[in-house]
Amino acid sequence: MTQFAEWLSQTSLSLAIQSHEWVIPTVQSVHIIAIAGVLGSVFMIMLRILVRAGRDQTLAQTTARFGPWLSWALCVLMVTGVVMIVGEPARQLLALSFWLKMGLVVIGTAVAVLFQRSLRRHEPHWESVLVNQSRVKGLAVVTFLVWVSVVVLGRLIAYDYVWGSWSTALKQ
Amino acid sequence: MDVAGLIASLEASGLATGIRNSLYLFPLIESAHVVGLTMVFGTILIIDLRLLGLASTQRRFTAIASDVFKWTWLAFAVTVMTGALMFVTNASTYYNNAYFRAKMVLLVLSGLNMLAFELTARRSLHVWDRHAAAPAAGRAVAALSLALWIGVIFLGRWVGFTTSSVPVPADDVDLEKLEDLLPK
């Protein structure tokens, strides 16, 4: 991974990003705005499942409102995320926080895709049975916490030493 | 006491020293700050898009507001508290940082913008609550709100890039010293 980061940092695209100081903070700001879209959308769907918001809306209506915003925000996050990796390969790819974050992003994205697909196929079952089950409510809270953890781990990429001897950045 | 004296005493306080001397507190406070601000922006986005008539248009504005606003305020409280802790840690650095000052100006403008909403569109809410979009004054407040908050996020990131707020610079951390801190 160190060699890959080293190679990536010498590509012309990476050098172009590195030579313009404004690129990384700008892309980070867009990345933060997009994660706000993800967190807000997941939060509202969670609140609907917990019957704490959107009581006048079905689960399908709530998901139709927030699902597309969630998907588009995820696309923006991936594009801006790739720009940050290309621009600062060592900072990202050598950090334990980065890989923990990627693990949770895969889980969170898989849950979002499976949930929306299942809701489309089994809408009556979701509205009448599943949405009332406490394990589904628990899963909704866990999904929201996964995305909160993604935000925390994203910030901790800058502070990989918090992992002490587990930090992969310090071992390079 | 003058402002410079106040800033210096904040920075010399036990709280500020404690955060500076910890390897972990500043990163954790900053992480909570980012979670808070993303929740503030994520929920305000829902309100503003409704006012602009761009999303949730089939629901009453008051239904959206009662779903969302309490969480916006809770997240805002978390963001302000963690922001205050970050500020005292390096008070003079932030106080003298142009991006930090600009960010504070935008936050004040954002508050005045909310006040403008209360004084204008809010007064005729009973008329347009079910309309797809707010009247012009409400839409203007919503557009300005989005612009101000996006500005706050950008400036916040620029504050981070122009201040050295890390208690221990990551590049200078010695692995052996870190291992001494861990339970044996």
mmCIF file of C-alpha atoms in Angstrom:
data_model
loop_
_atom_site.group_PDB
_atom_site.id
_atom_site.type_symbol
_atom_site.label_atom_id
_atom_site.label_comp_id
_atom_site.label_asym_id
_atom_site.label_seq_id
_atom_site.Cartn_x
_atom_site.Cartn_y
_atom_site.Cartn_z
ATOM 1 C CA MET A 1 0.000 0.000 0.000
ATOM 2 C CA THR A 2 2.909 2.341 0.735
ATOM 3 C CA GLN A 3 4.271 1.748 -2.792
ATOM 4 C CA PHE A 4 0.835 2.296 -4.296
ATOM 5 C CA ALA A 5 0.398 5.551 -2.352
ATOM 6 C CA GLU A 6 3.882 6.598 -3.442
ATOM 7 C CA TRP A 7 3.073 5.846 -7.107
ATOM 8 C CA LEU A 8 -0.327 7.559 -6.927
ATOM 9 C CA SER A 9 1.207 10.678 -5.388
ATOM 10 C CA GLN A 10 3.526 10.992 -8.424
ATOM 11 C CA THR A 11 0.755 10.735 -11.063
ATOM 12 C CA SER A 12 0.097 13.927 -13.003
ATOM 13 C CA LEU A 13 -3.462 14.201 -11.596
ATOM 14 C CA SER A 14 -2.207 13.956 -8.013
ATOM 15 C CA LEU A 15 0.560 16.477 -8.682
ATOM 16 C CA ALA A 16 -2.000 18.841 -10.237
ATOM 17 C CA ILE A 17 -4.194 18.623 -7.103
ATOM 18 C CA GLN A 18 -1.165 19.050 -4.829
ATOM 19 C CA SER A 19 -0.019 22.153 -6.708
ATOM 20 C CA HIS A 20 -3.335 23.972 -6.135
ATOM 21 C CA GLU A 21 -3.762 24.582 -2.417
ATOM 22 C CA TRP A 22 -7.449 25.437 -2.657
ATOM 23 C CA VAL A 23 -8.499 22.098 -4.166
ATOM 24 C CA ILE A 24 -8.351 19.905 -1.046
ATOM 25 C CA PRO A 25 -10.230 22.280 1.341
ATOM 26 C CA THR A 26 -12.845 22.964 -1.368
ATOM 27 C CA VAL A 27 -13.378 19.275 -2.068
ATOM 28 C CA GLN A 28 -13.490 18.566 1.701
ATOM 29 C CA SER A 29 -16.197 21.238 2.110
ATOM 30 C CA VAL A 30 -18.301 19.690 -0.670
ATOM 31 C CA HIS A 31 -17.690 16.275 0.941
ATOM 32 C CA ILE A 32 -19.044 17.628 4.271
ATOM 33 C CA ILE A 33 -22.123 19.137 2.572
ATOM 34 C CA ALA A 34 -22.818 15.777 0.890
ATOM 35 C CA ILE A 35 -22.437 13.779 4.126
ATOM 36 C CA ALA A 36 -24.942 16.215 5.671
ATOM 37 C CA GLY A 37 -27.361 15.076 2.942
ATOM 38 C CA VAL A 38 -26.687 11.419 3.802
ATOM 39 C CA LEU A 39 -26.966 11.912 7.559
ATOM 40 C CA GLY A 40 -30.131 14.032 7.245
ATOM 41 C CA SER A 41 -31.790 11.503 4.900
ATOM 42 C CA VAL A 42 -30.901 8.437 6.983
ATOM 43 C CA PHE A 43 -31.989 10.316 10.116
ATOM 44 C CA MET A 44 -35.441 11.164 8.684
ATOM 45 C CA ILE A 45 -36.044 7.587 7.496
ATOM 46 C CA MET A 46 -34.940 6.354 10.949
ATOM 47 C CA LEU A 47 -37.324 8.809 12.674
ATOM 48 C CA ARG A 48 -40.188 7.601 10.443
ATOM 49 C CA ILE A 49 -39.474 3.956 11.378
ATOM 50 C CA LEU A 50 -39.326 5.015 15.059
ATOM 51 C CA VAL A 51 -42.649 6.910 14.561
ATOM 52 C CA ARG A 52 -40.916 10.124 15.702
ATOM 53 C CA ALA A 53 -41.467 12.017 12.423
ATOM 54 C CA GLY A 54 -43.559 11.845 9.244
ATOM 55 C CA ARG A 55 -46.515 10.214 11.017
ATOM 56 C CA ASP A 56 -48.779 11.483 8.214
ATOM 57 C CA GLN A 57 -46.539 9.719 5.664
ATOM 58 C CA THR A 58 -46.167 6.051 4.767
ATOM 59 C CA LEU A 59 -42.702 4.532 4.948
ATOM 60 C CA ALA A 60 -42.712 4.371 1.128
ATOM 61 C CA GLN A 61 -43.559 8.101 0.904
ATOM 62 C CA THR A 62 -40.783 8.988 3.362
ATOM 63 C CA THR A 63 -38.275 6.810 1.476
ATOM 64 C CA ALA A 64 -39.391 8.265 -1.868
ATOM 65 C CA ARG A 65 -38.673 11.737 -0.413
ATOM 66 C CA PHE A 66 -35.234 10.991 1.070
ATOM 67 C CA GLY A 67 -33.937 7.942 -0.850
ATOM 68 C CA PRO A 68 -32.909 9.849 -4.024
ATOM 69 C CA TRP A 69 -31.130 12.531 -1.950
ATOM 70 C CA LEU A 70 -29.300 9.769 -0.092
ATOM 71 C CA SER A 71 -28.229 8.116 -3.364
ATOM 72 C CA TRP A 72 -27.072 11.350 -5.018
ATOM 73 C CA ALA A 73 -25.240 12.484 -1.900
ATOM 74 C CA LEU A 74 -23.433 9.114 -1.832
ATOM 75 C CA CYS A 75 -22.370 9.658 -5.458
ATOM 76 C CA VAL A 76 -20.978 13.127 -4.598
ATOM 77 C CA LEU A 77 -19.176 11.617 -1.578
ATOM 78 C CA MET A 78 -17.531 8.953 -3.730
ATOM 79 C CA VAL A 79 -16.361 11.430 -6.388
ATOM 80 C CA THR A 80 -15.020 13.962 -3.842
ATOM 81 C CA GLY A 81 -13.571 11.084 -1.807
ATOM 82 C CA VAL A 82 -11.630 9.788 -4.818
ATOM 83 C CA VAL A 83 -10.279 13.311 -5.492
ATOM 84 C CA MET A 84 -9.025 13.472 -1.878
ATOM 85 C CA ILE A 85 -7.393 10.027 -2.144
ATOM 86 C CA VAL A 86 -5.642 10.983 -5.407
ATOM 87 C CA GLY A 87 -4.611 14.359 -3.952
ATOM 88 C CA GLU A 88 -3.297 13.006 -0.649
ATOM 89 C CA PRO A 89 -2.742 9.246 -1.092
ATOM 90 C CA ALA A 90 -0.494 8.705 1.915
ATOM 91 C CA ARG A 91 -2.717 10.675 4.328
ATOM 92 C CA GLN A 92 -5.740 8.572 3.354
ATOM 93 C CA LEU A 93 -4.529 5.118 2.350
ATOM 94 C CA LEU A 94 -2.091 4.631 5.211
ATOM 95 C CA ALA A 95 -4.549 5.642 7.955
ATOM 96 C CA LEU A 96 -6.376 3.015 10.016
ATOM 97 C CA SER A 97 -9.283 5.502 10.364
ATOM 98 C CA PHE A 98 -9.644 5.526 6.554
ATOM 99 C CA TRP A 99 -9.980 1.736 6.256
ATOM 100 C CA LEU A 100 -12.365 1.481 9.215
ATOM 101 C CA LYS A 101 -14.413 4.237 7.570
ATOM 102 C CA MET A 102 -14.444 2.400 4.211
ATOM 103 C CA GLY A 103 -15.679 -0.749 5.976
ATOM 104 C CA LEU A 104 -18.591 1.170 7.513
ATOM 105 C CA VAL A 105 -19.336 2.974 4.207
ATOM 106 C CA VAL A 106 -19.705 -0.438 2.498
ATOM 107 C CA ILE A 107 -22.055 -1.614 5.273
ATOM 108 C CA GLY A 108 -24.098 1.626 5.245
ATOM 109 C CA THR A 109 -24.395 1.654 1.444
ATOM 110 C CA ALA A 110 -25.366 -2.048 1.340
ATOM 111 C CA VAL A 111 -28.097 -1.413 3.947
ATOM 112 C CA ALA A 112 -29.418 1.564 1.934
ATOM 113 C CA VAL A 113 -29.535 -0.450 -1.334
ATOM 114 C CA LEU A 114 -31.075 -3.580 0.248
ATOM 115 C CA PHE A 115 -33.633 -1.526 2.216
ATOM 116 C CA GLN A 116 -34.832 0.439 -0.831
ATOM 117 C CA ARG A 117 -34.998 -2.701 -2.990
ATOM 118 C CA SER A 118 -36.861 -4.697 -0.322
ATOM 119 C CA LEU A 119 -39.298 -1.828 0.280
ATOM 120 C CA ARG A 120 -40.103 -1.668 -3.467
ATOM 121 C CA ARG A 121 -40.728 -5.414 -3.700
ATOM 122 C CA HIS A 122 -42.564 -5.983 -0.418
ATOM 123 C CA GLU A 123 -44.172 -2.606 0.252
ATOM 124 C CA PRO A 124 -47.399 -3.845 1.936
ATOM 125 C CA HIS A 125 -45.397 -6.170 4.219
ATOM 126 C CA TRP A 126 -43.069 -3.299 5.190
ATOM 127 C CA GLU A 127 -45.937 -0.878 5.901
ATOM 128 C CA SER A 128 -48.069 -3.299 7.919
ATOM 129 C CA VAL A 129 -45.573 -5.628 9.620
ATOM 130 C CA LEU A 130 -41.858 -4.888 9.323
ATOM 131 C CA VAL A 131 -41.980 -1.181 10.233
ATOM 132 C CA ASN A 132 -43.546 -2.101 13.577
ATOM 133 C CA GLN A 133 -40.954 -4.711 14.510
ATOM 134 C CA SER A 134 -38.506 -3.716 17.202
ATOM 135 C CA ARG A 135 -35.602 -5.440 15.398
ATOM 136 C CA VAL A 136 -36.293 -3.235 12.351
ATOM 137 C CA LYS A 137 -36.376 -0.154 14.620
ATOM 138 C CA GLY A 138 -33.093 -1.281 16.158
ATOM 139 C CA LEU A 139 -31.560 -1.784 12.728
ATOM 140 C CA ALA A 140 -32.647 1.753 11.739
ATOM 141 C CA VAL A 141 -30.872 3.230 14.787
ATOM 142 C CA VAL A 142 -27.752 1.123 14.105
ATOM 143 C CA THR A 143 -27.720 2.276 10.461
ATOM 144 C CA PHE A 144 -27.837 5.919 11.564
ATOM 145 C CA LEU A 145 -25.024 5.287 14.061
ATOM 146 C CA VAL A 146 -22.968 3.626 11.289
ATOM 147 C CA TRP A 147 -23.136 6.891 9.314
ATOM 148 C CA VAL A 148 -22.344 8.971 12.418
ATOM 149 C CA SER A 149 -19.279 6.745 12.887
ATOM 150 C CA VAL A 150 -18.352 7.303 9.231
ATOM 151 C CA VAL A 151 -18.284 11.053 9.920
ATOM 152 C CA VAL A 152 -16.198 10.622 13.091
ATOM 153 C CA LEU A 153 -13.714 8.261 11.387
ATOM 154 C CA GLY A 154 -13.510 10.641 8.430
ATOM 155 C CA ARG A 155 -12.350 13.424 10.741
ATOM 156 C CA LEU A 156 -9.986 11.075 12.578
ATOM 157 C CA ILE A 157 -8.077 10.393 9.329
ATOM 158 C CA ALA A 158 -6.303 13.661 10.197
ATOM 159 C CA TYR A 159 -5.462 12.292 13.655
ATOM 160 C CA ASP A 160 -4.568 8.661 13.033
ATOM 161 C CA TYR A 161 -2.271 8.671 16.076
ATOM 162 C CA VAL A 162 -5.370 8.437 18.311
ATOM 163 C CA TRP A 163 -5.232 4.690 17.573
ATOM 164 C CA GLY A 164 -1.889 4.497 19.375
ATOM 165 C CA SER A 165 0.064 1.389 18.454
ATOM 166 C CA TRP A 166 -2.835 0.247 16.213
ATOM 167 C CA SER A 167 -2.332 3.265 13.958
ATOM 168 C CA THR A 168 -1.260 2.128 10.497
ATOM 169 C CA ALA A 169 -0.103 5.643 9.518
ATOM 170 C CA LEU A 170 2.545 5.723 12.269
ATOM 171 C CA LYS A 171 4.009 2.358 11.290
ATOM 172 C CA GLN A 172 4.970 3.379 7.746
ATOM 173 C CA MET B 1 -10.923 43.412 30.856
ATOM 174 C CA ASP B 2 -10.086 44.047 27.205
ATOM 175 C CA VAL B 3 -10.734 41.456 24.507
ATOM 176 C CA ALA B 4 -7.085 40.460 24.166
ATOM 177 C CA GLY B 5 -6.906 39.893 27.925
ATOM 178 C CA LEU B 6 -10.086 37.826 27.872
ATOM 179 C CA ILE B 7 -8.783 35.729 24.975
ATOM 180 C CA ALA B 8 -5.476 35.174 26.792
ATOM 181 C CA SER B 9 -7.207 34.138 30.011
ATOM 182 C CA LEU B 10 -9.512 31.744 28.118
ATOM 183 C CA GLU B 11 -6.481 30.154 26.512
ATOM 184 C CA ALA B 12 -4.695 29.896 29.873
ATOM 185 C CA SER B 13 -7.708 28.338 31.622
ATOM 186 C CA GLY B 14 -7.518 24.846 33.052
ATOM 187 C CA LEU B 15 -10.095 23.668 30.512
ATOM 188 C CA ALA B 16 -8.036 24.900 27.546
ATOM 189 C CA THR B 17 -4.791 23.536 28.979
ATOM 190 C CA GLY B 18 -6.438 20.193 29.661
ATOM 191 C CA ILE B 19 -7.641 19.874 26.055
ATOM 192 C CA ARG B 20 -4.245 20.982 24.678
ATOM 193 C CA ASN B 21 -2.410 18.468 26.833
ATOM 194 C CA SER B 22 -4.597 15.574 25.733
ATOM 195 C CA LEU B 23 -3.806 13.606 22.589
ATOM 196 C CA TYR B 24 -7.413 12.543 22.234
ATOM 197 C CA LEU B 25 -9.737 15.336 23.407
ATOM 198 C CA PHE B 26 -9.289 17.766 20.519
ATOM 199 C CA PRO B 27 -9.823 15.142 17.774
ATOM 200 C CA LEU B 28 -12.904 13.801 19.597
ATOM 201 C CA ILE B 29 -14.355 17.300 20.181
ATOM 202 C CA GLU B 30 -13.717 18.179 16.533
ATOM 203 C CA SER B 31 -15.389 14.938 15.387
ATOM 204 C CA ALA B 32 -18.475 15.737 17.504
ATOM 205 C CA HIS B 33 -18.424 19.259 15.996
ATOM 206 C CA VAL B 34 -18.542 17.783 12.466
ATOM 207 C CA VAL B 35 -21.358 15.359 13.391
ATOM 208 C CA GLY B 36 -23.284 18.298 14.907
ATOM 209 C CA LEU B 37 -22.806 20.628 11.956
ATOM 210 C CA THR B 38 -23.701 17.973 9.377
ATOM 211 C CA MET B 39 -26.933 17.326 11.317
ATOM 212 C CA VAL B 40 -27.607 21.092 11.474
ATOM 213 C CA PHE B 41 -27.109 21.477 7.724
ATOM 214 C CA GLY B 42 -28.854 18.190 6.845
ATOM 215 C CA THR B 43 -32.016 19.196 8.743
ATOM 216 C CA ILE B 44 -31.979 22.870 7.672
ATOM 217 C CA LEU B 45 -31.704 21.670 4.073
ATOM 218 C CA ILE B 46 -35.029 19.828 4.521
ATOM 219 C CA ILE B 47 -36.744 23.011 5.824
ATOM 220 C CA ASP B 48 -35.234 25.307 3.168
ATOM 221 C CA LEU B 49 -36.035 22.977 0.267
ATOM 222 C CA ARG B 50 -39.632 22.839 1.513
ATOM 223 C CA LEU B 51 -39.807 26.657 1.674
ATOM 224 C CA LEU B 52 -38.382 26.872 -1.850
ATOM 225 C CA GLY B 53 -40.975 24.374 -3.096
ATOM 226 C CA LEU B 54 -38.277 21.908 -4.197
ATOM 227 C CA ALA B 55 -39.010 18.948 -1.882
ATOM 228 C CA SER B 56 -41.684 17.610 0.508
ATOM 229 C CA THR B 57 -44.111 19.914 -1.320
ATOM 230 C CA GLN B 58 -47.138 17.714 -0.636
ATOM 231 C CA ARG B 59 -46.723 18.095 3.146
ATOM 232 C CA ARG B 60 -47.680 21.113 5.249
ATOM 233 C CA PHE B 61 -44.708 23.321 6.153
ATOM 234 C CA THR B 62 -45.675 23.125 9.838
ATOM 235 C CA ALA B 63 -45.582 19.297 9.700
ATOM 236 C CA ILE B 64 -42.004 19.398 8.363
ATOM 237 C CA ALA B 65 -40.975 22.076 10.861
ATOM 238 C CA SER B 66 -42.336 20.122 13.841
ATOM 239 C CA ASP B 67 -40.574 16.953 12.591
ATOM 240 C CA VAL B 68 -37.224 18.602 12.050
ATOM 241 C CA PHE B 69 -36.629 21.837 13.965
ATOM 242 C CA LYS B 70 -36.139 20.357 17.456
ATOM 243 C CA TRP B 71 -33.338 18.185 16.059
ATOM 244 C CA THR B 72 -31.777 21.174 14.296
ATOM 245 C CA TRP B 73 -31.615 23.010 17.637
ATOM 246 C CA LEU B 74 -30.225 19.975 19.471
ATOM 247 C CA ALA B 75 -27.537 19.534 16.812
ATOM 248 C CA PHE B 76 -26.845 23.286 16.874
ATOM 249 C CA ALA B 77 -26.343 23.142 20.661
ATOM 250 C CA VAL B 78 -23.819 20.298 20.246
ATOM 251 C CA THR B 79 -22.041 22.213 17.484
ATOM 252 C CA VAL B 80 -21.841 25.454 19.496
ATOM 253 C CA MET B 81 -20.603 23.705 22.651
ATOM 254 C CA THR B 82 -17.917 21.718 20.837
ATOM 255 C CA GLY B 83 -17.028 24.827 18.818
ATOM 256 C CA ALA B 84 -16.600 26.813 22.046
ATOM 257 C CA LEU B 85 -14.302 24.096 23.447
ATOM 258 C CA MET B 86 -12.210 24.172 20.258
ATOM 259 C CA PHE B 87 -12.111 27.979 20.431
ATOM 260 C CA VAL B 88 -10.811 28.228 24.013
ATOM 261 C CA THR B 89 -8.126 25.625 23.265
ATOM 262 C CA ASN B 90 -6.403 28.024 20.846
ATOM 263 C CA ALA B 91 -8.416 31.199 21.467
ATOM 264 C CA SER B 92 -5.888 33.762 20.207
ATOM 265 C CA THR B 93 -5.162 31.780 17.027
ATOM 266 C CA TYR B 94 -8.839 31.589 16.125
ATOM 267 C CA TYR B 95 -9.607 35.134 17.272
ATOM 268 C CA ASN B 96 -6.940 36.500 14.924
ATOM 269 C CA ASN B 97 -7.921 34.243 12.013
ATOM 270 C CA ALA B 98 -9.781 36.083 9.227
ATOM 271 C CA TYR B 99 -11.710 32.978 8.126
ATOM 272 C CA PHE B 100 -12.885 32.358 11.704
ATOM 273 C CA ARG B 101 -14.115 35.960 11.962
ATOM 274 C CA ALA B 102 -15.891 35.709 8.611
ATOM 275 C CA LYS B 103 -17.515 32.455 9.761
ATOM 276 C CA MET B 104 -18.830 34.160 12.913
ATOM 277 C CA VAL B 105 -20.217 37.019 10.780
ATOM 278 C CA LEU B 106 -22.078 34.507 8.578
ATOM 279 C CA LEU B 107 -23.486 32.771 11.685
ATOM 280 C CA VAL B 108 -24.818 36.114 12.974
ATOM 281 C CA LEU B 109 -26.294 36.870 9.529
ATOM 282 C CA SER B 110 -27.896 33.424 9.592
ATOM 283 C CA GLY B 111 -29.545 34.300 12.927
ATOM 284 C CA LEU B 112 -30.778 37.639 11.531
ATOM 285 C CA ASN B 113 -32.101 35.749 8.500
ATOM 286 C CA MET B 114 -34.202 33.557 10.814
ATOM 287 C CA LEU B 115 -35.461 36.714 12.515
ATOM 288 C CA ALA B 116 -36.404 38.106 9.086
ATOM 289 C CA PHE B 117 -38.442 34.924 8.484
ATOM 290 C CA GLU B 118 -40.314 35.398 11.778
ATOM 291 C CA LEU B 119 -41.109 39.010 10.858
ATOM 292 C CA THR B 120 -42.244 38.287 7.282
ATOM 293 C CA ALA B 121 -43.371 34.913 5.869
ATOM 294 C CA ARG B 122 -44.020 33.389 9.316
ATOM 295 C CA ARG B 123 -46.854 35.914 9.876
ATOM 296 C CA SER B 124 -48.872 34.643 6.918
ATOM 297 C CA LEU B 125 -48.029 30.973 7.553
ATOM 298 C CA HIS B 126 -51.719 30.044 7.997
ATOM 299 C CA VAL B 127 -52.260 31.128 4.363
ATOM 300 C CA TRP B 128 -49.389 29.243 2.673
ATOM 301 C CA ASP B 129 -48.820 26.287 5.027
ATOM 302 C CA ARG B 130 -50.295 23.880 2.444
ATOM 303 C CA HIS B 131 -48.914 25.664 -0.635
ATOM 304 C CA ALA B 132 -46.091 23.942 -2.508
ATOM 305 C CA ALA B 133 -43.746 26.871 -1.807
ATOM 306 C CA ALA B 134 -43.508 29.783 0.629
ATOM 307 C CA PRO B 135 -44.215 33.351 -0.558
ATOM 308 C CA ALA B 136 -41.325 35.321 -2.052
ATOM 309 C CA ALA B 137 -40.030 36.541 1.337
ATOM 310 C CA GLY B 138 -39.936 32.953 2.641
ATOM 311 C CA ARG B 139 -38.181 31.684 -0.479
ATOM 312 C CA ALA B 140 -35.626 34.485 -0.234
ATOM 313 C CA VAL B 141 -34.928 33.589 3.420
ATOM 314 C CA ALA B 142 -34.517 29.909 2.443
ATOM 315 C CA ALA B 143 -32.114 30.654 -0.417
ATOM 316 C CA LEU B 144 -30.075 33.005 1.781
ATOM 317 C CA SER B 145 -30.081 30.426 4.584
ATOM 318 C CA LEU B 146 -28.617 27.751 2.282
ATOM 319 C CA ALA B 147 -25.991 30.165 0.947
ATOM 320 C CA LEU B 148 -24.999 31.270 4.466
ATOM 321 C CA TRP B 149 -24.708 27.725 5.854
ATOM 322 C CA ILE B 150 -22.722 26.517 2.853
ATOM 323 C CA GLY B 151 -20.478 29.546 3.421
ATOM 324 C CA VAL B 152 -20.134 28.615 7.108
ATOM 325 C CA ILE B 153 -19.054 25.067 6.162
ATOM 326 C CA PHE B 154 -16.482 26.298 3.626
ATOM 327 C CA LEU B 155 -15.083 28.913 6.022
ATOM 328 C CA GLY B 156 -14.930 26.339 8.830
ATOM 329 C CA ARG B 157 -12.782 24.105 6.669
ATOM 330 C CA TRP B 158 -10.567 27.076 5.788
ATOM 331 C CA VAL B 159 -10.157 27.851 9.496
ATOM 332 C CA GLY B 160 -8.864 24.301 9.928
ATOM 333 C CA PHE B 161 -6.392 24.716 7.064
ATOM 334 C CA THR B 162 -5.071 28.088 8.260
ATOM 335 C CA THR B 163 -4.694 27.344 11.978
ATOM 336 C CA SER B 164 -2.462 24.787 13.576
ATOM 337 C CA SER B 165 -4.926 23.508 16.141
ATOM 338 C CA VAL B 166 -3.570 20.002 16.501
ATOM 339 C CA PRO B 167 -2.425 19.523 20.111
ATOM 340 C CA VAL B 168 0.428 17.275 18.983
ATOM 341 C CA PRO B 169 1.390 17.598 15.308
ATOM 342 C CA ALA B 170 0.731 14.185 13.771
ATOM 343 C CA ASP B 171 4.014 14.255 11.855
ATOM 344 C CA ASP B 172 6.021 14.716 15.037
ATOM 345 C CA VAL B 173 4.373 11.938 17.036
ATOM 346 C CA ASP B 174 6.903 9.434 18.224
ATOM 347 C CA LEU B 175 5.504 5.905 18.288
ATOM 348 C CA GLU B 176 7.630 4.974 21.287
ATOM 349 C CA LYS B 177 6.254 7.889 23.300
ATOM 350 C CA LEU B 178 2.710 6.923 22.295
ATOM 351 C CA GLU B 179 3.255 3.400 23.523
ATOM 352 C CA ASP B 180 4.210 4.799 26.918
ATOM 353 C CA LEU B 181 0.718 6.320 27.109
ATOM 354 C CA LEU B 182 -1.029 3.039 26.513
ATOM 355 C CA PRO B 183 -1.949 0.734 29.390
ATOM 356 C CA LYS B 184 0.769 -1.869 29.772
#
